[in-house]
Amino acid sequence: MILGQPSTEIHSHEQEGQEEPTCKGEEHEMDHHKVMIKDELVAKPTEAQSTEESDGSSQEDADNNSATSERDWSAEGYNRPKEIRAATGITDAGLIVVLFGETGSVETGTKNILIDHDEHTKFSSKLYDFSDENCEDALKDLKAHDSFEEKRYHTCTRSMSGPEEIAKLLVKIKTMVSENNPSCFTGLKEDLKPKSLGHNLMESSVFKESQTGDGEGPAERKGPANEQNVQSEENDDDIAAIRTGASDRDSGQNDERSLENADEILPSSQHQRETKALLTRLQLKDKYPRKMSPADFLHVGPPLKLKNETSEKDLAYSFLHRLIKLDYRARNIPVKQDSLEVTHSKPVRDSDSDDSDEEYFFSGSADTNQPALTHVHPMDVQMAVFLCSNNFLRQIMITKLSQCQYAVPLLVPDPFTAEIECPLWAFRQITKTWKVTKGDSHTTMKNIPICKAETPLVSFFRLGSLSISKSQLMNSVINDRHSTFFHRNCPGSTKTRHLLDGVAEITWYCPSGKPNDAFSDCIALCNLHGDAVMIEKQRDILMEKSSVNVVMLPTLQKGDKSWPVISPLLSKKSKKPLICLLVNDGCVVDSKKGKYKIGLKDRNQADVSNELKRIIQGLLFSEDPSILKTTFQLETMAENPGIKVDESNDVCQNGKSAAVKIADLLQHRDVSNIKDSFLSCQGDLWHKWCKTNKELYRLTGNIENYKSEKEREMTEIREKQCGVSCSELMKLFTESLFNLPSKDKEYFLKWTQILTDALSTDGISSILQRYENKWSEVLALKNSHDKSKNLDKKENELELLSKQLQSGTFGLEHIFREMGQIYEAHKTIYGDSEQGEWSKYPELAADLLISGHPLELLDGDAGHVPLKWISGVLDKVIMKLGDLKVFVLSVLGLQSSGKSTMLNTMFGLQFAVSAGRCTKGAFMQLVKVSEEIRKDFKVDYLLVVDTEGLLALELQGTNTTHHDNELATFVVGVGNLTVINIFGENPAEMQNVLQIVVQAFMRMKKVRLSPSCVFVYQNVTDVAAAEKNMDGRRRLQEKLDQMTQLAAKEENCNTSCFSNIIEFDIKKDVTYFAQLWEGSPPMAPPNPGYSESIEELKNHILSKASQSDGISLSRLTAHVHDLWDALLNENFVFSFKNTLEISVYRKLEVEYGNWTWAIRDNLLTIENQLYNRIENGDINKLESSYISTETRKTYEEIKAEMARYFEDDKNKEMLVQWQGRFKSKIKEFHDEQVTAVKSKLDGVVQQKNARKRMDDMKKEFENKLLQKSKEISQNLKDKTEAELKMEFDSVWKVWVHELTKGIKPFEDINLENDLLIILSELGMEEKLIAECKASGRYKDISKIDTYLEYVNVPKKQDLSETTGKPQNDEKENKATNKQTKPFAELRTIWKAILLKLPNLHKDPNDQKQIRQMIDMTVKESLDTMKKKPVATRGYQSSYLQEMAHLIKEMVATLESELKYGFKKQFTVDLVLYKFDQIKSWLMESQNKFKKNNDAIFYLESQKMHYYNIFKIYCKGSSSVVVLGELICGKLRPSIVESAYTKTAMALAGAMKCNVPAFSGNRLNLEKHLLRFLAKSEKFDEFIKYIQHPRDQVEAFIKAEAQRYIRKGHEAKTILKKTVEDIYTVVSQALFTATQKTKSQQGDLNMWLTELATLMKDQLKFDGTCFMNFSDMNDFDFLSREVNEKLKSMKEQISCFSVDEMKNSRQTPEEILIDQLCKCCWVKCPFCSAVCTNTLKDHSPDDHSVPFHRSSALSGMYHADTNIMTIDFCTSRVASDCNFYPSRDSKTLIPCKLYRAAGPEFASWRITPDESKLAFWKWVVCRFQKDLEKHYRLKFEGLGKIPENWRKISKKEAIKCLDEMCE
């Protein structure tokens, strides 16, 4: 048959930019007709036209890989001899058909030419009548004929415009040629042979293929069968060159060429263009070959829409995403039409059409508007993804396909080179489990990596084109409810496919050990897609490997095209079993010596399937020796030279060779002993270390020595670990990690995991077998009547096997655990040293964590978190990625409840679920948030934490409850969200899990952590029943509330509802999962409902994650430390120390200090201004509202800044808990400062009013002195300086006498005499007073060692009632620090002291309490005395008398109530001590009063000032000069005071910023003080700090301030600038006053008034003192005169003087003390360490201090001994010791429950601290002798200082301070 259409333009090559309409399926969109072909036809075009295909997407076209498509068709043309043209009658027709066939078979149409007719067959007369209306009718008639076969017709366009279309038609023709005798018309063929297109195509390999199908129907062959099938002579050399090219570095890089270069290999292959078109449609063009990696898919991306159609461009990615989620429906994803080019069926007929329904349904005509493209074949999607995936993604893909119970590719032909590849690497992670049945009841379980499994192989082949689906038949053999092999009737199947033919797929049938198993042992079944007659290479390989060959063919006839294939299998020489399935044969079963023939015609598929299973079972397990029995092992595929194996590339082999070295090292060793032999660091040594470490939190006996001993043991263990850390295994492993390139390293790690898992699997299987046998023996003995002694022996052996089973797991995680232990050991011993490979281990682990490998977080064997290792790894991750935020997702549930499977399925993770082991401990894995959804999240990664199960059977008999509570608390605490996984609805198990979970969440609530949770019910039936779900949720809510009430009792918490503990929405946060498997494993596929539930849960989790701020990696590191440290203690809540929260709070304290400083600085400025106004007489009464108004602007700015801090800080979610409190504290501080300023200024007003009389006198004095100077100077104008001075001195005394006549002078006070009189009045003898003064003992009354000499010891019988002594090791009286009235508190202290008077000389606690009383008395006395108006009204002896009477009265009252007396010398010493403290202040205040109120004192202070005026007058200067001198004299004191006051404020501000000790919070100040004390090494300073901490802090601030002022030039610079500013103000005021006075023609009074007004905020200046100059009017001259004098004065004042600084109203150190010491000073009730909270009242936050002290520093001792106690209270609260809260207590309180001892203890937070507290240990050792001398006690026996304390250096001690204050 020849088809053709004349064309005027012939193209020999494809033209770029020109598009060709494509064709697809059996129908074409162009003007077309159907052409029916019967029997043998040969075709040749007359003229053909080749046009450019836009993208090679003609998916219906047949293969044509020869150079034919590139030949010049115009030259080949239809240029044949004229006689041939004449004989055939060919003319220039529109369509010409030349038909070779049977006589009478057709009726000649108008344009048909019949050449020959052989046999008569009646067909429709319409067959070759090509009118449009008759074409479909002809096809219908043809199909109705009995002998019609679908392959006997073809549809083509009228134009036949492309060579591909013609080639496709010729493929059809070739099929018929191959099945019939040669054509009788040979002359034309011979003549055309040299040049004919038909010849070339016939010789091409494409004509050696048959129609595609596997019996799936008329689907067209679209893929190469083998390498010969696609090669022409022209490209053989090219292919060979490429195939033998150099091996590349990456997996499959022989094939890793770009798709654009594919034509260089086979430039004429139509199949290439079809493949390219397919990849383009699937958006995979840039991914071919092998360019997709797991990283492209294993991230958190947009939600997967399970129920909606997917666009074609997303098809490949949707397939892989669903496959990863174990959704076997991934092979059938509905595709939405992106354009009219793609269709699934014909378009719906318009309902408005005029045609009748009958005509429409019976019409066979084609719809010319139907789109041309059908959707992509599902297996094309799978194979396209496979070809575009790298080896690691292929491994995931094949593993998931296997889990979905799908067949997986075994042999895959390359679409461009036709090389046959076996993806052996992709099978490496598949492990199959099955049970082998032997006999009636005995079954053996096998768990084997599938690559290692030796099983029979049954291969299925199709020979020819069949009407029955081979794949569907195979499915019925394996699992008739699941399409293991894709077949024609599967959803989504189409007739067109490109990549499947020639692919051999394999699957394994795994029996479950039940009677209904199809086979008694595991067998492999292989399916070769396509016609095996044409696919020679794959067919031969499989037939050779198979144990049984199953061949499906139409019929068994010699001479048939399949006979050459089937004949060798039927020969007697072949002993391999053969089963022939004959489609057209009706025989039931016929067999002969292992050869079976089964007819399929008219037979039920189920019957055939059962028969086939029976025969295969018989053949495989027959005992007939004549039947060859072979086994198949995947690994042997690599031995076949005709197959390319993916593992053969260099990269994989390099990784494998390195891993094999490790595997060889472990071969032939008992798997339960491998860890002991090669991983010694994590064995007994690590377990002992963990046990010892936990004992540090359960101290007993001599606490510090016991603790020191344990620390020494731990160090020794670490040293031993360092010694055994170089095992051969670890050397090989770490060397490979260090030296291998990155890609090789990936393979190395995977190979190591594969090989170790296989080793572990083998070992566990062996142990399980022995365990089963031993268990059977034990049961037999138990059931026997004779209970022999062998039972105990057998049970012990069984227990030993059980332990071996637990230790038998060995994998990659154990090697990494060993790396962690090596790092921890070396880090402990060598510190921060970076020497050695161990220091690089964290970086290696960080790289692996980033790349998606899991990292062990909690060691499940030792039950411990390797904190140093985890910190090291996460620190390296931060270095590589930055301190990114993560959302931590953790999971908690019963053992073997599917937690790991759920996480792996949800995120495509790699948590170990293989090798027959459950997760132990906890593992974490990073999952990146993709850029597509990153904008919706505040986190960069998800950190998924998988954990071991609760209620593990292997822990039965141990402390299971404690272990589970510990695990649950850790997992819940570390996660932002915890998935609570509940398997089934067993009420008992659910109650146990819920109780553990609820208690964990309650603990989180109590330590202010707020994780969230989601409950997942797995394996729940009938999940679609909404009513059941609603009822289930209600029951869960009730159960949670019930568990909350139970947990509340254990945690001492008053909570009854779960919703009170955590935010929980019972409607949204509970998910029900269907069971994982759709049927019974091992052959059951996953349940699609499970995948849907997984996706829904994932979306819910992500919605929560998108609302979360997550946690930074650095915070996570600290958080893990906090959680684990607290869990090591028995009381988690009391022990938990949130390091992050503490850090955030400390930063908040610093900010609070800055805010309060801004308020203080602003108020100091306002105070300075108001002070000047008061002194200038502008203000006589001050209101608080006025001050508040002045500071409002600054206060509002501070409030706004504080609001921004709480809203914008990265830790705002944590800061919110303190926001309200700090807002109120700022308000309190502001109000307090306003009140304090008002109080000060009120005092200034009162003082000004009090000295009004004196101020009036001063004015009078000044006027008189001025007048006298003026008068006397008239006669002394020519005198020298000396004469003037002599004359002035002589008259000055006279002037003073005259002016002060009648004024009583102030007498000097005599405080010593007043005190002596007062003490005498109290009944104290003068001799006693003199002796006390002379001894000087009173000066150290608060520091002396013993107070016994002050006590009148009562009679023995009087003491008997009050000295009952509780018999404990160490009784300590704890006095409250509550700020109550001093008298009542002192009474309490004295009562406590006197209860143990007989031991007063020994008990340092009593001494401490006496000192407390003395200190408190002094403080109260000072505070009371300083409230006396001494500076304004003068001293009165009654003030001292009041103090003395208070002390006398206090002592007398205590003596009366307590019946104990004190010697008089105690009262005298106490009064003298207090007097000594107050004396200096009294003298200073009295001097200030005298200066302001003593006329004589005032006049003497003004002598030099008036001498200068006197000299001016004598020189004859004008009144202006004199007035200028007077004005400057008035201004100078004010300028000096103002300048130094402002300088003091500025210096304080500078020191607050620049001095490290002052720039932080209270803790920072404490740290610098302790560092200063350590550097000075002065014992007295330490004792002062311990006994009087506030005094020492204030002294430190003063010393630091003075040092700062003296060492630099800043003070001078500030003073100079301040004076310059003041000078500028005065100069401007002078100018302004002068200008205004002149403009208004004012007088001097106006000028002075204006000047005073302009300077009122800056300086004190009274302009009313210059009445003698009222006639002066030269204001310009006056202004210049004052300015000149001010300049010289400015230079003098600008020279900074420390002494002059005292003239400031408040010194810098006083300002700093007010700022820094207004904090909490409450002392620890155990060790007296001072709380370091910056806020004075920080309730409800507990008191705390990061560095508690050894009790030796406070003089604690063991009862009835002189031996010091050296314990730290942080150690006590972790011990089993008890204590008495107070001296009169009779109840012992466990130190762990110290809060129960009373309010004083309950307000303190003392956390058990494993830190070394090196500072105070160094202090004890450094001042050991000083402490012994001071307290008269010894460090020996129980108080012996541990040796490791003495190893602490001063440098380490100081460094410890920095670490504790971070």
PDB file of C-alpha atoms in Angstrom, residues 580-583 585-589 597-601 603 608:
ATOM      1  CA  CYS A 580       3.550 -22.276  28.869  1.00  0.00           C
ATOM      2  CA  LEU A 581       0.365 -20.251  29.085  1.00  0.00           C
ATOM      3  CA  LEU A 582      -1.461 -20.595  25.795  1.00  0.00           C
ATOM      4  CA  VAL A 583      -3.947 -17.832  25.157  1.00  0.00           C
ATOM      5  CA  ASP A 585      -5.581 -23.007  23.602  1.00  0.00           C
ATOM      6  CA  GLY A 586      -8.348 -24.502  25.673  1.00  0.00           C
ATOM      7  CA  CYS A 587      -6.425 -27.370  27.289  1.00  0.00           C
ATOM      8  CA  VAL A 588      -6.539 -27.340  31.077  1.00  0.00           C
ATOM      9  CA  VAL A 589      -3.126 -28.621  32.156  1.00  0.00           C
ATOM     10  CA  LYS A 597       1.178 -26.344  29.239  1.00  0.00           C
ATOM     11  CA  ILE A 598      -1.890 -24.466  30.461  1.00  0.00           C
ATOM     12  CA  GLY A 599      -4.623 -23.255  28.153  1.00  0.00           C
ATOM     13  CA  LEU A 600      -6.259 -19.955  28.982  1.00  0.00           C
ATOM     14  CA  LYS A 601      -9.024 -19.847  26.439  1.00  0.00           C
ATOM     15  CA  ARG A 603     -11.058 -20.117  31.455  1.00  0.00           C
ATOM     16  CA  VAL A 608      -5.829 -20.282  36.210  1.00  0.00           C
TER      17      VAL A 608
END
